Amino acid sequence: STVRFKVHNEQGIEQVVHGVADLLIDVNGLYAHGGGDCPEYGMIAILKANELLNGIQSERAKDGQHHIIVLTDASAKDDYLYQDVIENINDESNVDVTVHFFFSGTGCPGFGN
């Protein structure tokens, strides 16, 4: 699935992706807009995406390797949740997930991660 996550109070937009071709179509459909909302809620987005993955009921999905890809140009406003993200992703009762970060930007003044 692809989950576009903007801000903490917004609902993520979920799209089911079947294979690499669908993923490329979905990623190519993303565009940057707005701005000026630095920093962002990146850690909450990862927790929500992992929650979505763990809610999938098919055995194939539960047994497979999953990837959460974070594309951002901003620091995490919620970096205090970093340890929670690590613990949640590493929880052996959850599906197998690897988180990939792609950071393109200068971050936000006054924020660390």
Short mmCIF file of C-alpha atoms in Angstrom, two decimals:
data_model
loop_
_atom_site.label_atom_id
_atom_site.label_comp_id
_atom_site.label_asym_id
_atom_site.label_seq_id
_atom_site.Cartn_x
_atom_site.Cartn_y
_atom_site.Cartn_z
CA SER A 1 0.00 0.00 0.00
CA THR A 2 1.02 3.58 -0.46
CA VAL A 3 0.12 5.95 2.35
CA ARG A 4 0.49 9.66 1.76
CA PHE A 5 0.73 11.34 5.12
CA LYS A 6 0.70 15.11 5.40
CA VAL A 7 0.01 16.25 8.94
CA HIS A 8 -0.78 14.56 12.24
CA ASN A 9 -4.53 15.29 12.23
CA GLU A 10 -5.14 14.29 8.61
CA GLN A 11 -6.10 10.79 7.54
CA GLY A 12 -3.52 9.04 5.38
CA ILE A 13 -4.52 8.22 1.81
CA GLU A 14 -4.12 4.51 1.23
CA GLN A 15 -3.73 2.92 -2.17
CA VAL A 16 -3.14 -0.77 -2.76
CA VAL A 17 -0.02 -1.41 -4.82
CA HIS A 18 0.46 -4.70 -6.67
CA GLY A 19 4.07 -5.00 -7.77
CA VAL A 20 6.80 -2.67 -8.92
CA ALA A 21 4.91 -1.26 -11.93
CA ASP A 22 2.03 -0.03 -9.73
CA LEU A 23 4.49 1.39 -7.20
CA LEU A 24 6.28 3.37 -9.93
CA ILE A 25 2.97 4.73 -11.23
CA ASP A 26 1.96 5.78 -7.73
CA VAL A 27 5.32 7.38 -6.88
CA ASN A 28 5.39 9.21 -10.22
CA GLY A 29 1.97 10.61 -9.34
CA LEU A 30 3.31 12.35 -6.23
CA TYR A 31 4.09 16.04 -6.38
CA ALA A 32 5.35 18.64 -3.98
CA HIS A 33 3.02 21.47 -3.08
CA GLY A 34 2.41 23.85 -0.22
CA GLY A 35 5.45 24.19 1.91
CA GLY A 36 6.37 26.35 4.83
CA ASP A 37 5.10 23.73 7.27
CA CYS A 38 8.49 22.64 8.49
CA PRO A 39 8.99 20.53 10.61
CA GLU A 40 6.71 17.56 9.85
CA TYR A 41 5.27 14.61 11.78
CA GLY A 42 7.51 11.94 10.22
CA MET A 43 7.62 9.56 13.19
CA ILE A 44 3.83 9.47 13.52
CA ALA A 45 3.62 8.75 9.78
CA ILE A 46 5.93 5.74 10.19
CA LEU A 47 3.93 4.45 13.16
CA LYS A 48 0.67 4.83 11.17
CA ALA A 49 2.15 3.05 8.12
CA ASN A 50 3.35 0.17 10.32
CA GLU A 51 -0.08 -0.02 11.94
CA LEU A 52 -1.60 -0.30 8.47
CA LEU A 53 0.81 -3.08 7.50
CA ASN A 54 0.02 -5.00 10.68
CA GLY A 55 -3.70 -4.72 9.93
CA ILE A 56 -3.41 -6.67 6.66
CA GLN A 57 -5.13 -9.99 7.11
CA SER A 58 -3.70 -12.09 4.25
CA GLU A 59 -1.15 -14.72 5.19
CA ARG A 60 1.00 -13.78 2.19
CA ALA A 61 1.26 -10.20 3.46
CA LYS A 62 2.01 -11.30 7.01
CA ASP A 63 4.86 -13.57 5.92
CA GLY A 64 6.50 -11.18 3.45
CA GLN A 65 9.12 -8.47 3.79
CA HIS A 66 7.65 -4.95 3.86
CA HIS A 67 9.23 -1.56 3.30
CA ILE A 68 8.24 1.85 4.59
CA ILE A 69 9.80 4.53 2.44
CA VAL A 70 9.94 8.02 3.91
CA LEU A 71 10.41 10.82 1.35
CA THR A 72 10.79 14.17 3.07
CA ASP A 73 12.45 17.54 2.89
CA ALA A 74 11.89 18.40 6.54
CA SER A 75 13.03 17.48 10.01
CA ALA A 76 10.74 15.49 12.29
CA LYS A 77 8.70 17.65 14.63
CA ASP A 78 7.96 14.48 16.60
CA ASP A 79 11.53 13.20 16.86
CA TYR A 80 10.86 12.42 20.52
CA LEU A 81 9.02 9.33 19.14
CA TYR A 82 12.16 7.99 17.45
CA GLN A 83 12.73 5.27 20.08
CA ASP A 84 9.04 4.28 19.89
CA VAL A 85 9.40 3.84 16.12
CA ILE A 86 12.46 1.61 16.55
CA GLU A 87 10.74 -0.52 19.18
CA ASN A 88 7.55 -0.78 17.11
CA ILE A 89 9.37 -1.76 13.92
CA ASN A 90 11.54 -4.30 15.78
CA ASP A 91 8.61 -5.85 17.67
CA GLU A 92 8.71 -9.53 16.65
CA SER A 93 4.92 -9.82 16.93
CA ASN A 94 4.61 -7.32 14.04
CA VAL A 95 5.24 -7.97 10.34
CA ASP A 96 8.83 -7.76 9.03
CA VAL A 97 9.46 -4.12 8.07
CA THR A 98 12.46 -2.10 6.95
CA VAL A 99 12.25 1.71 7.04
CA HIS A 100 14.10 3.66 4.34
CA PHE A 101 14.67 7.42 4.65
CA PHE A 102 15.21 9.70 1.67
CA PHE A 103 15.88 13.19 2.92
CA SER A 104 16.18 16.03 0.43
CA GLY A 105 16.41 19.34 2.14
CA THR A 106 18.12 21.37 4.75
CA GLY A 107 15.90 20.41 7.64
CA CYS A 108 14.30 22.94 9.90
CA PRO A 109 16.13 25.39 12.12
CA GLY A 110 15.93 24.34 15.76
CA PHE A 111 14.93 20.72 15.11
CA GLY A 112 17.26 17.74 15.27
CA ASN A 113 16.21 14.70 13.25
#
